[in-house]
CSV table of C-alpha atoms and ligand atoms in Angstrom, one decimal:
chain,number,residue,atom,x,y,z
A,1,MET,CA,69.8,89.6,77.1
A,2,LYS,CA,73.4,88.3,77.9
A,3,THR,CA,74.2,89.5,81.9
A,4,ALA,CA,77.6,91.3,82.4
A,5,LEU,CA,79.2,91.9,86.2
A,6,VAL,CA,81.2,95.0,86.5
A,7,ILE,CA,83.6,94.8,89.7
A,8,GLY,CA,85.1,97.9,90.9
A,9,ALA,CA,83.6,101.2,92.1
A,10,GLY,CA,84.7,103.9,90.6
A,11,ALA,CA,83.5,106.6,87.2
A,12,ARG,CA,85.7,104.1,84.8
A,13,GLU,CA,82.9,101.2,85.9
A,14,HIS,CA,80.4,103.5,86.2
A,15,ALA,CA,81.6,104.3,82.2
A,16,ILE,CA,82.3,100.3,81.5
A,17,ALA,CA,78.8,99.4,82.0
A,18,ARG,CA,77.0,102.4,80.8
A,19,ARG,CA,78.2,101.5,77.5
A,20,LEU,CA,78.0,97.7,77.8
A,21,ALA,CA,73.9,98.8,78.8
A,22,GLY,CA,74.0,101.4,75.7
A,23,GLU,CA,75.1,98.2,73.9
A,24,GLY,CA,72.0,96.0,75.1
A,25,TRP,CA,73.8,93.7,78.1
A,26,ALA,CA,72.2,93.7,81.2
A,27,VAL,CA,74.3,95.0,83.6
A,28,THR,CA,75.2,94.8,87.9
A,29,CYS,CA,77.9,96.4,89.1
A,30,ALA,CA,79.7,94.9,92.6
A,31,PRO,CA,80.4,97.2,95.0
A,32,GLY,CA,79.3,100.5,92.4
A,33,ASN,CA,78.4,103.3,94.6
A,34,ALA,CA,75.4,105.2,95.0
A,35,GLY,CA,75.9,107.8,92.5
A,36,ILE,CA,75.8,104.0,90.2
A,37,ALA,CA,73.0,102.9,92.0
A,38,ARG,CA,70.7,106.0,90.6
A,39,SER,CA,70.7,104.3,87.0
A,40,LEU,CA,72.0,100.6,87.8
A,41,PRO,CA,71.5,97.9,90.0
A,42,CYS,CA,74.9,97.2,92.5
A,43,ARG,CA,75.4,94.4,94.5
A,44,PRO,CA,77.8,94.6,97.6
A,45,VAL,CA,81.1,92.7,97.2
A,46,ASP,CA,84.5,92.6,98.6
A,47,ALA,CA,86.1,93.5,95.0
A,48,THR,CA,89.7,91.7,95.8
A,49,ASP,CA,87.8,88.6,97.2
A,50,GLY,CA,87.8,85.8,94.6
A,51,ALA,CA,85.6,83.3,96.3
A,52,ALA,CA,83.0,86.0,97.0
A,53,VAL,CA,83.2,87.7,93.2
A,54,VAL,CA,82.8,83.8,91.4
A,55,LYS,CA,79.6,83.2,93.4
A,56,LEU,CA,78.1,86.5,92.7
A,57,ALA,CA,78.7,86.1,89.3
A,58,ARG,CA,77.2,82.6,89.2
A,59,GLU,CA,74.3,83.8,91.2
A,60,ILE,CA,73.7,86.5,88.5
A,61,GLY,CA,74.4,84.3,85.4
A,62,ALA,CA,77.5,86.5,83.7
A,63,ALA,CA,77.9,86.1,81.1
A,64,LEU,CA,80.7,87.7,81.0
A,65,VAL,CA,83.1,89.6,84.3
A,66,VAL,CA,84.9,93.0,83.3
A,67,VAL,CA,87.4,93.4,86.0
A,68,GLY,CA,88.3,97.5,86.5
A,69,PRO,CA,91.0,98.1,89.1
A,70,GLU,CA,94.3,97.0,89.5
A,71,ALA,CA,93.7,95.3,93.2
A,72,PRO,CA,91.6,92.3,92.4
A,73,LEU,CA,93.7,91.6,89.4
A,74,VAL,CA,96.6,91.7,91.3
A,75,ALA,CA,94.9,89.7,94.1
A,76,GLY,CA,94.0,87.3,91.1
A,77,VAL,CA,90.5,87.6,91.0
A,78,ALA,CA,90.7,86.9,87.3
A,79,ASP,CA,92.3,83.6,88.1
A,80,ALA,CA,89.6,82.2,90.1
A,81,LEU,CA,86.9,83.4,88.1
A,82,CYS,CA,89.0,81.3,85.0
A,83,ALA,CA,89.0,78.4,87.4
A,84,ALA,CA,85.6,78.5,88.0
A,85,GLY,CA,84.6,79.0,84.2
A,86,VAL,CA,82.8,82.3,84.1
A,87,PRO,CA,84.8,84.0,81.5
A,88,ALA,CA,87.0,87.0,83.0
A,89,PHE,CA,88.1,90.4,80.8
A,90,GLY,CA,91.2,91.3,82.9
A,91,PRO,CA,95.0,89.5,83.1
A,92,SER,CA,95.8,86.4,85.6
A,93,ALA,CA,97.8,88.1,88.6
A,94,ALA,CA,101.2,87.2,87.3
A,95,ALA,CA,100.3,89.1,84.3
A,96,ALA,CA,98.9,91.8,86.1
A,97,ARG,CA,102.6,92.1,87.3
A,98,VAL,CA,104.0,94.4,84.6
A,99,GLU,CA,101.6,97.0,86.4
A,100,ALA,CA,102.1,95.4,90.6
A,101,SER,CA,106.0,95.1,90.2
A,102,LYS,CA,107.6,98.2,88.1
A,103,ILE,CA,110.9,96.1,88.5
A,104,PHE,CA,109.6,93.7,86.8
A,105,ALA,CA,107.9,96.1,84.2
A,106,LYS,CA,111.8,97.7,83.6
A,107,GLU,CA,113.5,94.2,83.6
A,108,LEU,CA,110.8,93.1,80.7
A,109,MET,CA,110.8,96.4,78.6
A,110,ASP,CA,114.8,95.9,78.7
A,111,GLU,CA,114.3,92.4,77.4
A,112,ALA,CA,112.2,93.2,74.9
A,113,ARG,CA,114.1,96.4,74.2
A,114,ILE,CA,111.4,98.7,74.1
A,115,PRO,CA,112.6,102.3,74.9
A,116,THR,CA,112.0,103.3,78.5
A,117,ALA,CA,113.7,105.4,80.8
A,118,SER,CA,117.3,104.6,81.8
A,119,TRP,CA,116.8,102.7,85.4
A,120,ARG,CA,118.1,101.1,88.3
A,121,ALA,CA,116.4,99.1,91.4
A,122,PHE,CA,117.8,99.4,95.0
A,123,ASP,CA,116.9,97.8,98.5
A,124,ARG,CA,119.6,99.9,100.3
A,125,PRO,CA,118.9,104.1,101.4
A,126,GLU,CA,123.2,104.4,101.3
A,127,GLU,CA,123.2,102.9,97.4
A,128,ALA,CA,120.6,105.2,96.5
A,129,LEU,CA,121.2,108.1,97.7
A,130,ALA,CA,125.0,107.8,96.5
A,131,HIS,CA,123.0,107.5,92.9
A,132,ALA,CA,120.9,110.6,93.2
A,133,ARG,CA,123.8,112.2,94.3
A,134,ALA,CA,125.5,111.3,91.1
A,135,LEU,CA,122.4,112.4,88.9
A,136,HIS,CA,121.9,115.9,90.7
A,137,GLY,CA,119.2,114.8,91.8
A,138,ARG,CA,117.2,114.7,88.8
A,139,VAL,CA,115.5,111.7,88.9
A,140,VAL,CA,112.0,109.6,89.8
A,141,VAL,CA,112.0,107.9,92.3
A,142,LYS,CA,109.4,105.0,92.3
A,143,ALA,CA,108.4,102.8,94.8
A,144,ASP,CA,108.6,98.6,93.0
A,145,GLY,CA,104.9,97.9,94.1
A,146,LEU,CA,101.2,99.4,94.3
A,147,ALA,CA,101.4,102.4,96.1
A,148,ALA,CA,98.0,103.6,95.4
A,149,GLY,CA,99.2,107.1,92.6
A,150,LYS,CA,101.8,108.2,96.0
A,151,GLY,CA,104.6,105.6,94.5
A,152,VAL,CA,105.7,108.2,92.3
A,153,THR,CA,108.2,111.6,93.1
A,154,VAL,CA,109.6,113.2,90.2
A,155,SER,CA,112.7,115.5,91.4
A,156,GLN,CA,113.9,118.2,90.0
A,157,GLU,CA,116.5,119.0,93.2
A,158,LEU,CA,118.6,116.6,95.4
A,159,ALA,CA,116.5,117.8,98.2
A,160,SER,CA,113.4,115.9,97.4
A,161,ALA,CA,114.9,112.7,95.7
A,162,GLU,CA,116.6,112.5,99.0
A,163,GLU,CA,113.7,113.3,100.7
A,164,ALA,CA,111.4,110.0,98.2
A,165,ILE,CA,114.2,107.9,99.3
A,166,VAL,CA,114.0,108.1,102.6
A,167,ALA,CA,110.6,107.9,103.4
A,168,ALA,CA,110.5,104.3,101.2
A,169,LEU,CA,113.8,102.9,102.1
A,170,VAL,CA,114.1,104.3,105.8
A,171,ARG,CA,111.0,105.2,107.5
A,172,HIS,CA,108.4,102.1,105.4
A,173,ASP,CA,106.2,105.0,104.5
A,174,LEU,CA,105.0,103.3,101.4
A,175,GLY,CA,104.8,99.6,103.1
A,176,GLU,CA,105.8,96.7,101.6
A,177,ALA,CA,105.6,98.6,98.1
A,178,GLY,CA,108.7,100.4,98.6
A,179,ARG,CA,110.9,97.7,100.1
A,180,ARG,CA,112.4,98.2,96.8
A,181,ILE,CA,112.5,101.4,95.0
A,182,LEU,CA,113.4,102.4,91.1
A,183,LEU,CA,115.8,105.3,89.8
A,184,GLU,CA,114.9,106.1,86.6
A,185,GLU,CA,115.8,109.1,84.2
A,186,LEU,CA,113.7,112.1,84.6
A,187,LEU,CA,112.6,112.2,80.9
A,188,PRO,CA,111.1,115.4,79.6
A,189,GLY,CA,108.2,115.6,77.2
A,190,ARG,CA,104.4,115.2,76.8
A,191,GLU,CA,102.4,111.9,77.7
A,192,LEU,CA,99.9,110.4,76.3
A,193,SER,CA,97.8,106.9,77.2
A,194,LEU,CA,97.8,103.9,74.7
A,195,MET,CA,95.5,101.2,75.7
A,196,ALA,CA,95.3,97.8,73.6
A,197,VAL,CA,92.2,94.8,74.3
A,198,CYS,CA,94.6,92.0,74.3
A,199,ASP,CA,93.6,88.2,73.7
A,200,ARG,CA,96.8,86.5,75.0
A,201,THR,CA,98.7,86.6,71.2
A,202,THR,CA,96.5,89.9,69.5
A,203,TYR,CA,95.3,92.9,70.3
A,204,ARG,CA,92.9,95.9,69.4
A,205,LEU,CA,93.5,99.5,69.8
A,206,LEU,CA,91.8,101.9,72.0
A,207,PRO,CA,91.3,105.4,70.9
A,208,LEU,CA,94.5,107.8,72.1
A,209,ALA,CA,93.9,109.7,75.2
A,210,GLN,CA,95.7,112.3,77.6
A,211,ASP,CA,95.0,112.6,80.7
A,212,TYR,CA,96.0,115.5,83.5
A,213,LYS,CA,97.9,114.2,86.4
A,214,ARG,CA,98.4,117.1,88.7
A,215,ALA,CA,96.3,118.7,90.9
A,216,HIS,CA,95.7,122.3,89.8
A,217,ASP,CA,95.5,124.4,86.5
A,218,GLY,CA,98.0,124.5,84.6
A,219,ASP,CA,100.3,121.5,85.3
A,220,ARG,CA,100.8,122.6,88.9
A,221,GLY,CA,100.5,121.0,92.8
A,222,PRO,CA,100.5,117.4,93.4
A,223,ASN,CA,100.0,114.0,91.4
A,224,THR,CA,96.9,113.1,91.8
A,225,GLY,CA,94.8,109.8,90.1
A,226,GLY,CA,93.3,112.1,87.3
A,227,MET,CA,91.9,115.6,87.8
A,228,GLY,CA,90.7,114.9,84.0
A,229,ALA,CA,91.1,113.7,80.5
A,230,VAL,CA,90.8,114.4,76.6
A,231,SER,CA,90.7,112.1,73.5
A,232,PRO,CA,91.8,112.2,71.6
A,233,PRO,CA,94.8,114.2,72.8
A,234,PRO,CA,94.5,117.9,72.2
A,235,GLU,CA,97.1,118.4,70.6
A,236,THR,CA,98.6,116.6,67.3
A,237,VAL,CA,100.8,114.0,67.6
A,238,PRO,CA,103.1,112.6,65.0
A,239,TYR,CA,103.1,109.3,65.1
A,240,ALA,CA,100.3,106.5,64.2
A,241,ALA,CA,99.1,104.8,67.0
A,242,GLU,CA,100.1,101.0,65.6
A,243,GLN,CA,103.2,102.7,65.1
A,244,LEU,CA,103.3,103.6,68.9
A,245,ALA,CA,101.6,100.4,69.8
A,246,GLU,CA,104.2,98.2,67.7
A,247,LEU,CA,107.1,99.6,69.9
A,248,ALA,CA,104.8,99.3,73.2
A,249,ILE,CA,102.6,96.7,73.7
A,250,ALA,CA,102.8,94.1,70.5
A,251,PRO,CA,106.6,93.5,71.8
A,252,MET,CA,105.4,93.4,76.4
A,253,LEU,CA,102.7,90.8,75.0
A,254,ALA,CA,104.9,88.7,73.5
A,255,ALA,CA,107.5,89.0,76.8
A,256,LEU,CA,104.7,88.6,79.2
A,257,ALA,CA,104.1,85.0,76.8
A,258,ARG,CA,107.4,83.8,76.8
A,259,ARG,CA,107.1,84.4,80.6
A,260,GLY,CA,104.2,82.3,81.0
A,261,SER,CA,102.0,85.0,81.6
A,262,PRO,CA,99.9,85.9,78.3
A,263,PHE,CA,98.1,89.0,78.5
A,264,ARG,CA,94.6,88.9,78.3
A,265,GLY,CA,92.9,92.3,79.3
A,266,VAL,CA,93.4,96.4,78.7
A,267,LEU,CA,97.7,96.7,78.0
A,268,TYR,CA,97.8,100.4,79.2
A,269,ALA,CA,101.5,101.9,77.9
A,270,GLY,CA,101.5,105.4,79.6
A,271,LEU,CA,103.7,107.0,77.0
A,272,MET,CA,106.1,110.4,76.9
A,273,LEU,CA,107.0,111.5,73.3
A,274,THR,CA,110.4,112.8,74.1
A,275,SER,CA,112.6,115.0,71.2
A,276,ASP,CA,114.0,111.4,71.4
A,277,GLY,CA,111.3,109.7,70.0
A,278,PRO,CA,108.2,107.7,72.2
A,279,ARG,CA,109.6,106.2,76.1
A,280,VAL,CA,107.0,103.8,77.8
A,281,LEU,CA,106.7,105.1,81.4
A,282,GLU,CA,104.8,102.5,83.2
A,283,TYR,CA,102.2,99.7,82.0
A,284,ASN,CA,99.2,99.4,83.5
A,285,CYS,CA,96.8,95.7,83.9
A,286,ARG,CA,93.5,97.6,82.7
A,287,LEU,CA,91.2,100.6,81.6
A,288,GLY,CA,93.3,104.0,82.9
A,289,ASP,CA,90.9,106.2,84.7
A,290,PRO,CA,90.1,108.6,84.3
A,291,GLU,CA,90.6,108.0,80.3
A,292,THR,CA,87.6,105.5,79.7
A,293,GLN,CA,85.8,107.3,80.7
A,294,LEU,CA,86.0,109.4,77.1
A,295,LEU,CA,87.3,106.3,75.9
A,296,VAL,CA,83.8,104.2,75.9
A,297,GLU,CA,82.5,107.4,74.1
A,298,ARG,CA,84.8,107.0,71.3
A,299,VAL,CA,85.1,103.3,70.6
A,300,GLU,CA,82.7,102.1,67.5
A,301,GLY,CA,81.8,98.2,67.2
A,302,GLU,CA,80.5,95.8,70.3
A,303,LEU,CA,82.9,97.1,73.2
A,304,GLY,CA,81.0,93.8,75.2
A,305,GLU,CA,82.0,91.5,73.2
A,306,ALA,CA,85.4,92.5,72.3
A,307,PHE,CA,85.4,92.3,75.9
A,308,LEU,CA,84.0,88.7,75.5
A,309,ALA,CA,85.7,88.0,72.6
A,310,ALA,CA,89.4,88.3,74.1
A,311,ALA,CA,87.6,86.6,77.7
A,312,THR,CA,87.1,83.1,75.4
A,313,ALA,CA,87.8,82.5,71.6
A,314,GLY,CA,90.4,85.7,70.6
A,315,LEU,CA,89.7,88.6,69.1
A,316,LEU,CA,90.0,87.1,65.3
A,317,GLY,CA,86.8,89.3,63.7
A,318,ILE,CA,86.8,91.5,65.8
A,319,THR,CA,86.8,95.5,65.1
A,320,LEU,CA,86.9,98.5,66.9
A,321,ARG,CA,86.9,101.5,65.2
A,322,GLU,CA,87.2,105.3,66.0
A,323,ARG,CA,84.4,107.7,65.9
A,324,GLU,CA,85.0,111.0,64.8
A,325,LEU,CA,84.4,113.2,67.6
A,326,TRP,CA,85.9,114.9,71.3
A,327,ALA,CA,85.6,113.9,74.5
A,328,VAL,CA,86.3,115.4,77.5
A,329,GLY,CA,86.0,114.6,81.5
A,330,VAL,CA,86.4,117.4,83.8
A,331,VAL,CA,86.7,115.7,87.5
A,332,SER,CA,85.0,117.3,90.5
A,333,ALA,CA,86.9,116.2,93.6
A,334,ALA,CA,86.2,116.6,97.3
A,335,GLU,CA,88.1,120.0,99.2
A,336,GLY,CA,91.4,118.4,100.4
A,337,TYR,CA,91.9,115.9,97.3
A,338,PRO,CA,94.5,114.4,97.4
A,339,GLN,CA,96.5,114.8,100.5
A,340,ARG,CA,93.5,114.6,102.9
A,341,PRO,CA,89.6,115.1,100.9
A,342,ARG,CA,86.8,115.9,103.2
A,343,LEU,CA,84.0,113.8,103.0
A,344,GLY,CA,79.6,113.4,103.8
A,345,ASP,CA,78.9,116.5,102.5
A,346,PRO,CA,75.7,116.6,100.4
A,347,VAL,CA,75.9,116.8,96.8
A,348,SER,CA,73.1,118.4,94.4
A,349,GLY,CA,72.3,119.6,90.5
A,350,LEU,CA,73.0,116.0,89.3
A,351,ASP,CA,69.1,115.3,88.1
A,352,GLU,CA,69.5,119.0,86.1
A,353,ALA,CA,73.7,117.8,84.6
A,354,GLU,CA,72.0,114.7,83.7
A,355,ALA,CA,69.2,116.1,81.6
A,356,LEU,CA,71.5,118.0,79.4
A,357,PRO,CA,72.4,117.6,75.6
A,358,GLY,CA,75.4,116.0,74.6
A,359,ALA,CA,76.8,115.3,78.6
A,360,HIS,CA,76.3,113.3,81.2
A,361,LEU,CA,77.9,112.3,84.5
A,362,LEU,CA,79.8,109.8,85.8
A,363,TYR,CA,79.6,108.8,89.3
A,364,ALA,CA,82.6,107.6,92.0
A,365,GLY,CA,83.0,109.0,95.1
A,366,LEU,CA,79.6,108.8,96.5
A,367,ALA,CA,77.5,107.4,99.0
A,368,GLY,CA,74.0,106.9,100.6
A,369,ASP,CA,70.5,107.2,99.0
A,370,PRO,CA,71.3,107.7,95.4
A,371,ARG,CA,68.7,110.3,95.0
A,372,ARG,CA,70.6,112.7,97.5
A,373,PRO,CA,74.1,111.0,98.1
A,374,VAL,CA,76.7,112.6,100.0
A,375,THR,CA,81.0,112.8,99.0
A,376,ALA,CA,82.7,109.7,100.1
A,377,GLY,CA,85.5,109.7,98.3
A,378,GLY,CA,88.6,112.1,96.9
A,379,ARG,CA,87.7,111.9,93.8
A,380,VAL,CA,83.5,112.4,93.3
A,381,LEU,CA,82.5,112.8,90.0
A,382,ASN,CA,83.1,113.3,86.0
A,383,ALA,CA,81.5,115.2,83.6
A,384,VAL,CA,81.4,114.5,80.5
A,385,GLY,CA,81.3,116.4,77.5
A,386,VAL,CA,81.2,115.1,73.6
A,387,GLY,CA,81.2,117.2,70.3
A,388,ALA,CA,82.0,117.9,67.2
A,389,SER,CA,84.7,120.0,68.3
A,390,LEU,CA,87.2,119.7,71.6
A,391,ALA,CA,85.4,123.4,72.8
A,392,GLU,CA,81.9,122.3,71.6
A,393,ALA,CA,83.2,118.9,74.2
A,394,ARG,CA,84.8,121.5,76.8
A,395,GLU,CA,82.1,123.6,76.6
A,396,ARG,CA,79.4,120.5,77.2
A,397,ALA,CA,81.9,119.1,80.3
A,398,TYR,CA,81.7,122.6,81.9
A,399,ARG,CA,78.8,123.3,81.8
A,400,ALA,CA,76.8,120.0,83.4
A,401,SER,CA,79.9,119.9,85.5
A,402,ASP,CA,79.2,123.6,86.8
A,403,LEU,CA,75.1,122.3,87.9
A,404,VAL,CA,77.1,119.7,90.6
A,405,SER,CA,77.2,121.4,93.1
A,406,PHE,CA,79.4,120.3,97.2
A,407,ARG,CA,81.4,122.4,100.2
A,408,GLY,CA,84.4,122.5,98.8
A,409,ARG,CA,84.3,121.1,95.2
A,410,GLN,CA,87.4,121.0,93.6
A,411,LEU,CA,88.2,120.7,89.9
A,412,ARG,CA,90.9,122.1,87.2
A,413,ARG,CA,89.4,124.7,84.2
A,414,ASP,CA,91.8,123.7,82.2
A,415,ILE,CA,91.0,120.2,80.8
A,416,GLY,CA,90.9,120.2,76.6
A,417,GLY,CA,93.0,123.3,76.7
A,418,GLY,CA,96.3,122.0,76.0
A,419,GLY,CA,99.6,120.0,77.0
A,420,ASN,CA,99.9,118.4,79.9
A,421,ARG,CA,103.9,118.9,80.1
B,1,AMP,P1,104.2,105.8,86.8
B,1,AMP,O1,102.8,106.0,87.7
B,1,AMP,O2,104.8,105.1,86.5
B,1,AMP,O3,103.4,106.5,85.4
B,1,AMP,O4,104.7,107.8,87.0
B,1,AMP,C1,103.7,108.6,87.5
B,1,AMP,C2,104.2,110.1,87.2
B,1,AMP,O5,104.9,110.5,87.1
B,1,AMP,C3,103.6,109.4,85.3
B,1,AMP,O6,102.2,109.8,84.6
B,1,AMP,C4,104.5,111.1,84.8
B,1,AMP,O7,103.8,112.4,85.0
B,1,AMP,C5,105.8,111.1,86.0
B,1,AMP,N1,106.8,109.7,85.3
B,1,AMP,C6,106.9,109.2,85.8
B,1,AMP,N2,108.0,108.6,85.0
B,1,AMP,C7,108.6,109.6,84.6
B,1,AMP,C8,110.2,109.8,83.9
B,1,AMP,N3,110.8,108.8,83.9
B,1,AMP,N4,110.5,111.2,83.7
B,1,AMP,C9,109.2,112.0,83.8
B,1,AMP,N5,107.8,112.5,84.5
B,1,AMP,C10,107.7,110.8,84.6
B,2,LIG,N1,95.0,107.8,84.4
B,2,LIG,C1,95.7,106.7,84.7
B,2,LIG,C2,95.4,105.5,84.8
B,2,LIG,O1,94.8,105.4,85.0
B,2,LIG,O2,96.9,104.4,85.7
């Protein structure tokens, strides 16, 4: 039996680990969390410490290390594994810049003629404020660097654009990540997540998904890390996934290779379908969270082998197909998420929810005794439902979700129920 090490601590990593275990891999998660530890071995590790990850991979004899989150990738964990001769699925720090620097990503998009919102970069507040005024405040303000989901302000009027500019460039609220910002044209439309497994030169597409980023029903409230997702997208997409990949994935892979940073891992393009056609909003250097929780239900083929091939010899001979089923994921978040999540509340109902047919739970913010865990993060867990129809998948996801209880549990009731405009 081959051993895989999955690096990360969230529901995305739980989904990857569960899928690989189902394909016959012996899987360890590091650091994982108390929820993942209910069914899979977890080992403590600082996920951003390359030497520590290499040591653990060697100790357990990992044939493959899958790095889930961006922070370890940007910190060079995949480079450390490669240098040590351990197959790593995830890009080098240099290629991960496509997510770590939004300005770098925009430069590459322009160079490769990838359709995206028009933009300008600023490091001086007066110039940024003047530009925002010229656009009457209808502008998206983005920190250049990684800001844990807090770096983007979509503004419809001048006051909020000014506030975002001042927060980043004057008060330095976002630290180094916000030393440089970009101001972008605001694009109306519907968002889609397009992901591809890449081996430096070629790629295999994963099923399309749609996530729900706002905290409250009807796409109201603050942006979050994601309150749920659905795959395939509930409304018909007027483009083939291959067509979108020709536009967003292939040219970016080529551009990164030209820069001497070929990309290996999952390249994620956040797309906006506008009335003028698809536009790329951003790139991520990893699988999406919470989309991955659903993709693993819909990919047919050996995903672990595909990751291993991408990390080693290449994707030649690897096929990934799409299963004709629906998958819906509903996040249960802590009270006060995303601003100030309440932590430490006991969680119950997990055994009952885990026993349901057509549904399962994936764990994120849980700590303590795996049999009696307590909340330990903003997003606590995902309930995933699969079915032959969207209605069936939704019903199963919400049934599992509603068996879980903890004080102040916060969730959206409209996941899979339409657009995310
Ligand atoms: P990003 O991290 O760049 O994907 O931005 C986070 C979220 O902000 C996206 O998922 C969109 O919902 C929104 N957003 C980003 N850029 C734009 C844009 N140019 N126009 C409209 N909304 C945007
Ligand atoms: N679901 C959006 C992301 O993973 O960044």
